[in-house]
Amino acid sequence: MDRDAYLERLGATTDESADLFEHFEQRSFDGRTYHVLSDARHGLERGTVIVEDADAIIRGYPSIPRLLVLEPGVQSFFEDRETVVVEEKLDGFNVRIADVGEPLAFTRSGYICPYTTARARKLLSLEAFFDEHPEKTLCAELVGPETPYTTTDYEGIDTHDFRVFGVRDRETGEPLPVADRRAICEMYDFNQPRLFGRAPPESAAETVRDAIDELDAASREGVVMKSEPGDAMVKYTTEAQHHDELAYAFSLPFDHGRDFVFSRLIREAFQAAEFDEDEDRLQERAHDLGESILRPMVEAIQDVDDGETIGHRHTVRGDAESIDALFDHLHDQSMTIDVEADRREDGERVVEFVKVAESSRDRIKHYLEGGTR
Ligand code: ATP
């Protein structure tokens, strides 16, 4: 790789060169080599990719900070900005789709996902889009109950679909303004997250609060607020999402990190302090929170006791080849996969599988057999 040329294009200095390139890992996909930045450094996002044979750099998707308190959080975060746009935050899997001779879907950490690539080619009019915008990346969320990564249900999505939430210059990462992006996506029939509204920073917290109440009632995740113009973004999530994520983590208590759990509890505490003015409401939240922690753990213990496989269950559908490639990809990531069903349905292959949670399974078994801590 001609490091000097890439260094300049990445906007890094010569001093940073050795450290930067040490953190680019070499990967291959379909006989092609690419390099992935394994963690954020020197102003570059984790998952930034160099595809040498296409002479392409694809910047990673930036980390979105989170507000814990809406007032005065929204106003102070967007101080000096003209407008705050409030969009739904969907719970799915982040991919960047770029045309490097062919359209490929890169995961947040920079891997090319063969399955998501195949689905994107099938479900999105990529050829038409990249003919006109060859230097852009589509930032999209793969959502729906049948994906290899997340299983959140969305009304109107029976299996899986994409929602495009960003169009960026692939080399600089600069986003199109929300209004332009929404117009372009409409032209190509790309579905997008719902737009709740636009407001000046002083009153945007109110727009967010209304959106959060509505999303919470529908058990949806939350919102991302974006500046217009500019590229500032910040997120805020619902009580329903905090409880769902805690239930998810505690369903496999020894596989999810303590940081994961602690950060969700902190979000809940600040939201309760800001939203729950009456005692009954706080009591109800405390009850639901306890349920989302205890019940999934007890179920996991009972499942192991009954000899069942514990882990996250997924269903995928598509052509046989891309599903084979997906399992190779998951095995490459050192996952233990237990296939529970593999059948054909409407001309497609449908596979139901479990990502086996070995740590939780083994630790629970140990205690059930009378082991000590
Ligand atoms: P971080 O953003 O700090 O790296 P994370 O990986 O845990 O954290 P999330 O908390 O899920 O990410 O939030 C950011 C993600 O939200 C984005 O990467 C994107 O995949 C997803 N997302 C869903 N809807 C939107 C939207 N409307 N705009 C921007 N991102 C969205």
Short mmCIF file of C-alpha atoms and ligand atoms in Angstrom, two decimals:
data_model
loop_
_atom_site.label_atom_id
_atom_site.label_comp_id
_atom_site.label_asym_id
_atom_site.label_seq_id
_atom_site.Cartn_x
_atom_site.Cartn_y
_atom_site.Cartn_z
CA MET A 1 0.00 0.00 0.00
CA ASP A 2 1.35 3.45 -0.89
CA ARG A 3 1.12 4.75 2.66
CA ASP A 4 2.14 8.33 1.95
CA ALA A 5 -0.56 8.87 -0.62
CA TYR A 6 -3.25 7.40 1.64
CA LEU A 7 -1.93 9.29 4.64
CA GLU A 8 -2.56 12.58 2.94
CA ARG A 9 -6.01 11.58 1.80
CA LEU A 10 -6.88 10.40 5.31
CA GLY A 11 -5.86 13.81 6.63
CA ALA A 12 -3.27 12.35 9.01
CA THR A 13 0.25 13.65 9.61
CA THR A 14 3.50 11.82 8.89
CA ASP A 15 4.13 11.58 12.65
CA GLU A 16 0.96 9.56 13.00
CA SER A 17 1.76 7.27 10.10
CA ALA A 18 3.34 4.31 11.89
CA ASP A 19 0.74 4.20 14.66
CA LEU A 20 -2.13 4.58 12.21
CA PHE A 21 -1.11 1.89 9.77
CA GLU A 22 -0.33 -0.52 12.58
CA HIS A 23 -4.05 -0.45 13.36
CA PHE A 24 -5.21 -1.16 9.81
CA GLU A 25 -5.92 -4.89 9.58
CA GLN A 26 -5.76 -6.68 6.27
CA ARG A 27 -8.90 -8.62 5.28
CA SER A 28 -10.07 -10.31 2.14
CA PHE A 29 -13.43 -10.76 0.47
CA ASP A 30 -14.06 -12.72 -2.70
CA GLY A 31 -10.38 -12.65 -3.57
CA ARG A 32 -10.08 -8.89 -2.97
CA THR A 33 -7.93 -7.37 -0.25
CA TYR A 34 -9.00 -4.44 1.91
CA HIS A 35 -7.66 -2.75 5.04
CA VAL A 36 -9.77 -1.91 8.07
CA LEU A 37 -9.03 0.53 10.90
CA SER A 38 -9.80 -1.52 13.99
CA ASP A 39 -10.38 1.39 16.38
CA ALA A 40 -10.83 5.13 16.18
CA ARG A 41 -7.59 7.09 16.07
CA HIS A 42 -6.11 10.33 14.82
CA GLY A 43 -9.53 11.72 13.99
CA LEU A 44 -10.53 8.69 11.91
CA GLU A 45 -13.53 6.58 12.82
CA ARG A 46 -13.32 2.89 13.70
CA GLY A 47 -14.25 0.90 10.62
CA THR A 48 -12.60 3.26 8.13
CA VAL A 49 -11.67 1.13 5.13
CA ILE A 50 -9.11 1.31 2.34
CA VAL A 51 -9.87 -0.74 -0.77
CA GLU A 52 -6.62 -0.51 -2.63
CA ASP A 53 -7.57 -2.07 -5.94
CA ALA A 54 -10.37 0.50 -6.28
CA ASP A 55 -8.19 3.28 -4.88
CA ALA A 56 -11.01 4.01 -2.43
CA ILE A 57 -11.21 5.22 1.15
CA ILE A 58 -14.51 4.72 2.96
CA ARG A 59 -14.70 6.63 6.20
CA GLY A 60 -16.31 4.95 9.20
CA TYR A 61 -19.71 6.05 10.50
CA PRO A 62 -19.11 8.49 13.39
CA SER A 63 -19.98 7.70 16.96
CA ILE A 64 -23.14 9.58 17.99
CA PRO A 65 -22.99 11.14 21.46
CA ARG A 66 -25.96 10.68 23.78
CA LEU A 67 -27.90 13.15 25.89
CA LEU A 68 -29.03 12.01 29.31
CA VAL A 69 -31.13 15.09 30.03
CA LEU A 70 -33.25 16.81 27.38
CA GLU A 71 -33.52 20.12 29.17
CA PRO A 72 -31.13 21.92 28.93
CA GLY A 73 -29.24 19.22 26.95
CA VAL A 74 -30.78 19.82 23.52
CA GLN A 75 -30.43 23.57 23.64
CA SER A 76 -26.85 23.54 24.85
CA PHE A 77 -25.75 20.81 22.43
CA PHE A 78 -27.12 22.72 19.43
CA GLU A 79 -26.22 26.20 20.64
CA ASP A 80 -25.40 28.46 17.67
CA ARG A 81 -27.04 26.08 15.21
CA GLU A 82 -29.99 27.20 13.16
CA THR A 83 -32.26 24.19 13.18
CA VAL A 84 -32.53 20.81 14.88
CA VAL A 85 -34.04 18.00 12.83
CA VAL A 86 -35.58 15.16 14.84
CA GLU A 87 -35.56 11.73 13.18
CA GLU A 88 -36.45 8.32 14.51
CA LYS A 89 -33.54 6.16 15.62
CA LEU A 90 -34.16 2.63 14.43
CA ASP A 91 -32.89 -0.44 16.17
CA GLY A 92 -31.03 -2.49 13.61
CA PHE A 93 -27.63 -3.04 12.13
CA ASN A 94 -25.51 -0.22 10.71
CA VAL A 95 -24.05 -0.68 7.23
CA ARG A 96 -22.28 1.57 4.79
CA ILE A 97 -22.80 0.72 1.16
CA ALA A 98 -20.16 1.94 -1.29
CA ASP A 99 -19.42 1.19 -4.92
CA VAL A 100 -15.84 -0.01 -5.23
CA GLY A 101 -16.24 -1.54 -8.69
CA GLU A 102 -19.29 -3.33 -7.28
CA PRO A 103 -21.54 -2.26 -4.41
CA LEU A 104 -20.42 -3.74 -1.08
CA ALA A 105 -21.91 -3.43 2.42
CA PHE A 106 -19.44 -2.66 5.20
CA THR A 107 -20.33 -3.21 8.84
CA ARG A 108 -19.71 -0.57 11.50
CA SER A 109 -16.37 -2.18 12.33
CA GLY A 110 -15.43 -2.29 8.64
CA TYR A 111 -15.96 -5.91 7.63
CA ILE A 112 -17.65 -6.63 4.33
CA CYS A 113 -20.80 -8.58 5.20
CA PRO A 114 -21.62 -10.95 2.32
CA TYR A 115 -25.22 -11.43 3.42
CA THR A 116 -26.00 -7.73 3.84
CA THR A 117 -24.28 -7.01 0.53
CA ALA A 118 -26.53 -9.53 -1.25
CA ARG A 119 -29.66 -8.18 0.44
CA ALA A 120 -28.77 -4.56 -0.35
CA ARG A 121 -28.22 -5.43 -4.01
CA LYS A 122 -31.62 -7.07 -4.08
CA LEU A 123 -33.64 -4.52 -2.12
CA LEU A 124 -32.11 -1.16 -3.10
CA SER A 125 -31.69 0.36 -6.57
CA LEU A 126 -27.93 0.65 -6.09
CA GLU A 127 -26.98 0.75 -9.75
CA ALA A 128 -29.10 3.79 -10.47
CA PHE A 129 -27.87 5.56 -7.33
CA PHE A 130 -24.15 4.89 -7.81
CA ASP A 131 -24.32 5.78 -11.53
CA GLU A 132 -25.18 9.30 -10.44
CA HIS A 133 -23.27 9.38 -7.13
CA PRO A 134 -20.23 7.11 -7.46
CA GLU A 135 -18.29 8.83 -4.67
CA LYS A 136 -20.99 8.61 -2.03
CA THR A 137 -21.69 6.07 0.72
CA LEU A 138 -25.21 5.12 1.70
CA CYS A 139 -25.51 4.79 5.47
CA ALA A 140 -28.37 2.46 6.27
CA GLU A 141 -29.88 0.41 9.05
CA LEU A 142 -30.78 -3.21 8.29
CA VAL A 143 -33.98 -3.69 10.32
CA GLY A 144 -36.67 -6.26 10.89
CA PRO A 145 -37.26 -9.52 12.74
CA GLU A 146 -35.21 -11.62 10.32
CA THR A 147 -31.62 -10.41 10.20
CA PRO A 148 -28.44 -12.11 11.41
CA TYR A 149 -27.75 -9.28 13.88
CA THR A 150 -30.93 -7.81 15.35
CA THR A 151 -34.52 -9.02 15.61
CA THR A 152 -36.57 -5.93 16.49
CA ASP A 153 -40.01 -5.95 14.89
CA TYR A 154 -41.20 -2.99 12.86
CA GLU A 155 -44.73 -2.66 11.61
CA GLY A 156 -44.86 -3.36 7.89
CA ILE A 157 -41.55 -5.26 7.81
CA ASP A 158 -42.24 -9.00 7.72
CA THR A 159 -38.66 -10.11 7.36
CA HIS A 160 -36.03 -7.40 6.81
CA ASP A 161 -35.48 -4.14 4.97
CA PHE A 162 -33.14 -1.15 4.81
CA ARG A 163 -33.73 2.36 6.07
CA VAL A 164 -31.29 4.93 4.70
CA PHE A 165 -30.38 7.54 7.34
CA GLY A 166 -27.35 9.14 5.73
CA VAL A 167 -25.64 9.88 2.44
CA ARG A 168 -21.99 10.83 2.88
CA ASP A 169 -18.95 11.55 0.80
CA ARG A 170 -17.13 8.27 1.11
CA GLU A 171 -13.64 9.73 1.41
CA THR A 172 -14.24 12.74 3.67
CA GLY A 173 -17.28 11.38 5.48
CA GLU A 174 -19.07 14.68 4.98
CA PRO A 175 -22.86 14.17 5.14
CA LEU A 176 -25.46 15.67 2.87
CA PRO A 177 -27.80 18.01 4.77
CA VAL A 178 -30.85 16.11 6.04
CA ALA A 179 -33.26 17.84 3.63
CA ASP A 180 -31.07 17.02 0.59
CA ARG A 181 -30.56 13.47 1.72
CA ARG A 182 -34.29 12.96 2.21
CA ALA A 183 -34.97 14.33 -1.28
CA ILE A 184 -32.35 12.09 -2.92
CA CYS A 185 -33.59 9.01 -1.08
CA GLU A 186 -37.09 9.71 -2.28
CA MET A 187 -35.84 9.88 -5.87
CA TYR A 188 -34.38 6.39 -5.60
CA ASP A 189 -37.24 4.99 -3.52
CA PHE A 190 -35.00 4.33 -0.53
CA ASN A 191 -37.02 4.05 2.66
CA GLN A 192 -35.90 6.34 5.49
CA PRO A 193 -36.47 6.75 9.21
CA ARG A 194 -39.47 8.83 10.17
CA LEU A 195 -39.00 12.58 10.42
CA PHE A 196 -40.65 14.02 13.54
CA GLY A 197 -39.99 17.67 12.85
CA ARG A 198 -37.63 20.61 12.76
CA ALA A 199 -37.28 23.25 15.44
CA PRO A 200 -34.87 25.93 16.62
CA PRO A 201 -32.59 24.74 19.46
CA GLU A 202 -34.59 26.65 22.10
CA SER A 203 -37.75 24.67 21.48
CA ALA A 204 -36.44 21.38 20.03
CA ALA A 205 -36.53 19.60 23.41
CA GLU A 206 -40.32 19.83 23.26
CA THR A 207 -40.43 18.23 19.80
CA VAL A 208 -38.13 15.48 21.10
CA ARG A 209 -40.22 14.95 24.22
CA ASP A 210 -43.39 14.48 22.12
CA ALA A 211 -41.58 12.10 19.78
CA ILE A 212 -40.18 10.11 22.71
CA ASP A 213 -43.63 9.78 24.32
CA GLU A 214 -45.05 8.46 21.06
CA LEU A 215 -42.13 6.11 20.40
CA ASP A 216 -42.12 4.82 23.95
CA ALA A 217 -45.81 3.95 23.73
CA ALA A 218 -45.03 1.93 20.58
CA SER A 219 -41.96 0.28 22.21
CA ARG A 220 -39.57 1.87 19.72
CA GLU A 221 -36.00 2.95 20.28
CA GLY A 222 -35.65 6.71 20.24
CA VAL A 223 -34.47 9.66 18.17
CA VAL A 224 -31.38 11.12 16.57
CA MET A 225 -31.25 14.91 16.47
CA LYS A 226 -29.26 16.43 13.61
CA SER A 227 -28.22 20.01 12.96
CA GLU A 228 -29.21 21.76 9.79
CA PRO A 229 -26.86 22.96 8.40
CA GLY A 230 -23.83 21.08 9.73
CA ASP A 231 -23.01 17.60 10.90
CA ALA A 232 -23.74 17.70 14.64
CA MET A 233 -25.76 14.70 15.87
CA VAL A 234 -26.91 13.48 19.25
CA LYS A 235 -29.21 10.65 20.33
CA TYR A 236 -31.80 10.04 23.03
CA THR A 237 -33.70 6.83 23.75
CA THR A 238 -36.98 5.63 25.27
CA GLU A 239 -37.70 3.82 28.52
CA ALA A 240 -38.97 0.87 26.46
CA GLN A 241 -35.59 0.62 24.75
CA HIS A 242 -33.65 0.74 28.03
CA HIS A 243 -35.77 -2.08 29.42
CA ASP A 244 -35.49 -4.13 26.20
CA GLU A 245 -31.73 -3.80 26.19
CA LEU A 246 -31.49 -4.77 29.85
CA ALA A 247 -33.70 -7.79 29.20
CA TYR A 248 -31.47 -8.68 26.24
CA ALA A 249 -28.31 -8.41 28.33
CA PHE A 250 -29.70 -10.26 31.35
CA SER A 251 -31.08 -13.07 29.20
CA LEU A 252 -27.40 -14.07 28.89
CA PRO A 253 -26.02 -12.65 32.12
CA PHE A 254 -22.43 -13.80 31.74
CA ASP A 255 -22.00 -12.81 28.08
CA HIS A 256 -22.75 -9.10 28.21
CA GLY A 257 -20.31 -6.72 29.80
CA ARG A 258 -21.06 -4.89 33.01
CA ASP A 259 -20.52 -1.57 31.23
CA PHE A 260 -23.38 -2.40 28.89
CA VAL A 261 -25.74 -2.92 31.80
CA PHE A 262 -24.52 -0.02 33.92
CA SER A 263 -24.84 2.51 31.08
CA ARG A 264 -28.50 1.48 30.51
CA LEU A 265 -29.28 1.89 34.21
CA ILE A 266 -27.76 5.36 34.23
CA ARG A 267 -29.88 6.38 31.20
CA GLU A 268 -32.96 5.16 33.02
CA ALA A 269 -32.11 7.07 36.21
CA PHE A 270 -31.64 10.41 34.45
CA GLN A 271 -34.80 9.93 32.41
CA ALA A 272 -36.79 9.02 35.52
CA ALA A 273 -35.48 12.11 37.33
CA GLU A 274 -36.47 14.32 34.39
CA PHE A 275 -39.77 12.70 33.34
CA ASP A 276 -41.36 10.97 36.33
CA GLU A 277 -42.79 13.77 38.36
CA ASP A 278 -45.36 11.68 40.13
CA GLU A 279 -44.68 8.87 42.54
CA ASP A 280 -46.94 6.33 40.77
CA ARG A 281 -45.10 6.79 37.50
CA LEU A 282 -41.75 6.28 39.20
CA GLN A 283 -43.04 3.20 40.96
CA GLU A 284 -44.27 1.75 37.67
CA ARG A 285 -40.88 2.37 36.05
CA ALA A 286 -39.07 0.76 38.96
CA HIS A 287 -41.32 -2.29 38.68
CA ASP A 288 -40.79 -2.65 34.90
CA LEU A 289 -37.06 -2.17 35.30
CA GLY A 290 -36.89 -4.93 37.89
CA GLU A 291 -38.87 -7.25 35.63
CA SER A 292 -36.58 -6.62 32.69
CA ILE A 293 -33.61 -7.61 34.84
CA LEU A 294 -34.89 -10.54 36.84
CA ARG A 295 -37.25 -12.42 34.54
CA PRO A 296 -34.84 -13.02 31.64
CA MET A 297 -32.15 -14.22 34.06
CA VAL A 298 -34.49 -16.68 35.72
CA GLU A 299 -35.61 -17.93 32.28
CA ALA A 300 -31.99 -18.44 31.24
CA ILE A 301 -31.30 -20.46 34.40
CA GLN A 302 -34.39 -22.59 33.79
CA ASP A 303 -33.48 -23.12 30.13
CA VAL A 304 -30.00 -24.36 31.01
CA ASP A 305 -31.53 -26.58 33.67
CA ASP A 306 -33.83 -28.05 31.00
CA GLY A 307 -30.85 -28.73 28.73
CA GLU A 308 -31.82 -26.08 26.14
CA THR A 309 -29.29 -24.12 24.08
CA ILE A 310 -29.14 -20.52 25.25
CA GLY A 311 -28.10 -17.62 23.04
CA HIS A 312 -29.56 -15.07 20.65
CA ARG A 313 -31.92 -16.62 18.09
CA HIS A 314 -32.06 -15.35 14.51
CA THR A 315 -33.75 -16.24 11.24
CA VAL A 316 -32.28 -15.36 7.85
CA ARG A 317 -33.61 -15.83 4.35
CA GLY A 318 -32.04 -15.39 0.93
CA ASP A 319 -30.18 -17.29 -1.75
CA ALA A 320 -28.29 -20.38 -0.61
CA GLU A 321 -24.89 -18.97 -1.52
CA SER A 322 -25.13 -15.75 0.45
CA ILE A 323 -26.39 -17.68 3.47
CA ASP A 324 -23.39 -20.02 3.27
CA ALA A 325 -21.15 -16.95 3.04
CA LEU A 326 -22.89 -15.47 6.07
CA PHE A 327 -22.14 -18.53 8.20
CA ASP A 328 -18.48 -18.46 7.08
CA HIS A 329 -18.44 -14.79 8.09
CA LEU A 330 -19.96 -15.53 11.54
CA HIS A 331 -17.55 -18.41 12.10
CA ASP A 332 -14.65 -16.10 11.18
CA GLN A 333 -15.79 -13.93 14.07
CA SER A 334 -15.36 -16.94 16.39
CA MET A 335 -19.06 -17.42 17.01
CA THR A 336 -20.51 -20.78 17.91
CA ILE A 337 -23.60 -21.29 15.77
CA ASP A 338 -26.28 -23.88 16.36
CA VAL A 339 -28.55 -24.34 13.32
CA GLU A 340 -32.06 -25.24 14.46
CA ALA A 341 -33.84 -25.33 11.07
CA ASP A 342 -32.75 -25.10 7.44
CA ARG A 343 -35.53 -25.22 4.83
CA ARG A 344 -36.77 -23.78 1.53
CA GLU A 345 -39.70 -21.39 1.47
CA ASP A 346 -41.01 -19.51 -1.59
CA GLY A 347 -37.84 -20.28 -3.55
CA GLU A 348 -35.55 -19.00 -0.79
CA ARG A 349 -33.43 -20.72 1.80
CA VAL A 350 -34.55 -20.00 5.36
CA VAL A 351 -32.26 -20.80 8.28
CA GLU A 352 -33.04 -20.47 11.98
CA PHE A 353 -29.99 -20.43 14.20
CA VAL A 354 -28.70 -19.58 17.65
CA LYS A 355 -25.52 -17.66 18.43
CA VAL A 356 -24.64 -19.86 21.35
CA ALA A 357 -23.81 -17.98 24.56
CA GLU A 358 -21.10 -20.27 25.87
CA SER A 359 -20.04 -18.20 28.89
CA SER A 360 -23.58 -17.94 30.25
CA ARG A 361 -24.31 -21.59 29.50
CA ASP A 362 -21.15 -22.80 31.24
CA ARG A 363 -21.36 -20.53 34.28
CA ILE A 364 -25.05 -21.24 34.87
CA LYS A 365 -24.40 -24.98 34.55
CA HIS A 366 -21.55 -24.70 37.04
CA TYR A 367 -23.76 -23.03 39.67
CA LEU A 368 -26.69 -25.36 39.01
CA GLU A 369 -24.39 -28.29 39.69
CA GLY A 370 -23.56 -26.77 43.05
CA GLY A 371 -20.39 -24.92 42.04
CA THR A 372 -19.26 -21.89 44.04
CA ARG A 373 -18.31 -18.37 42.94
P1 ATP B 1 -21.99 5.02 18.94
O1 ATP B 1 -22.84 5.77 17.98
O2 ATP B 1 -21.64 5.83 20.13
O3 ATP B 1 -20.82 4.35 18.30
P2 ATP B 1 -23.46 2.52 19.16
O4 ATP B 1 -22.66 1.81 18.16
O5 ATP B 1 -23.87 1.80 20.39
O6 ATP B 1 -22.85 3.89 19.62
P3 ATP B 1 -26.11 3.32 18.76
O7 ATP B 1 -26.31 3.72 20.17
O8 ATP B 1 -26.93 2.21 18.24
O9 ATP B 1 -24.66 3.02 18.37
O10 ATP B 1 -26.41 4.64 17.89
C1 ATP B 1 -25.85 4.96 16.68
C2 ATP B 1 -26.44 4.16 15.52
O11 ATP B 1 -27.82 4.42 15.35
C3 ATP B 1 -25.87 4.52 14.18
O12 ATP B 1 -24.64 3.90 13.97
C4 ATP B 1 -26.94 3.98 13.23
O13 ATP B 1 -26.64 2.66 12.87
C5 ATP B 1 -28.20 3.96 14.07
N1 ATP B 1 -29.30 4.79 13.57
C6 ATP B 1 -30.59 4.39 13.51
N2 ATP B 1 -31.37 5.34 13.04
C7 ATP B 1 -30.58 6.40 12.77
C8 ATP B 1 -30.83 7.71 12.25
N3 ATP B 1 -32.03 8.15 11.94
N4 ATP B 1 -29.76 8.53 12.10
C9 ATP B 1 -28.50 8.13 12.45
N5 ATP B 1 -28.23 6.91 12.94
C10 ATP B 1 -29.25 6.06 13.10
#
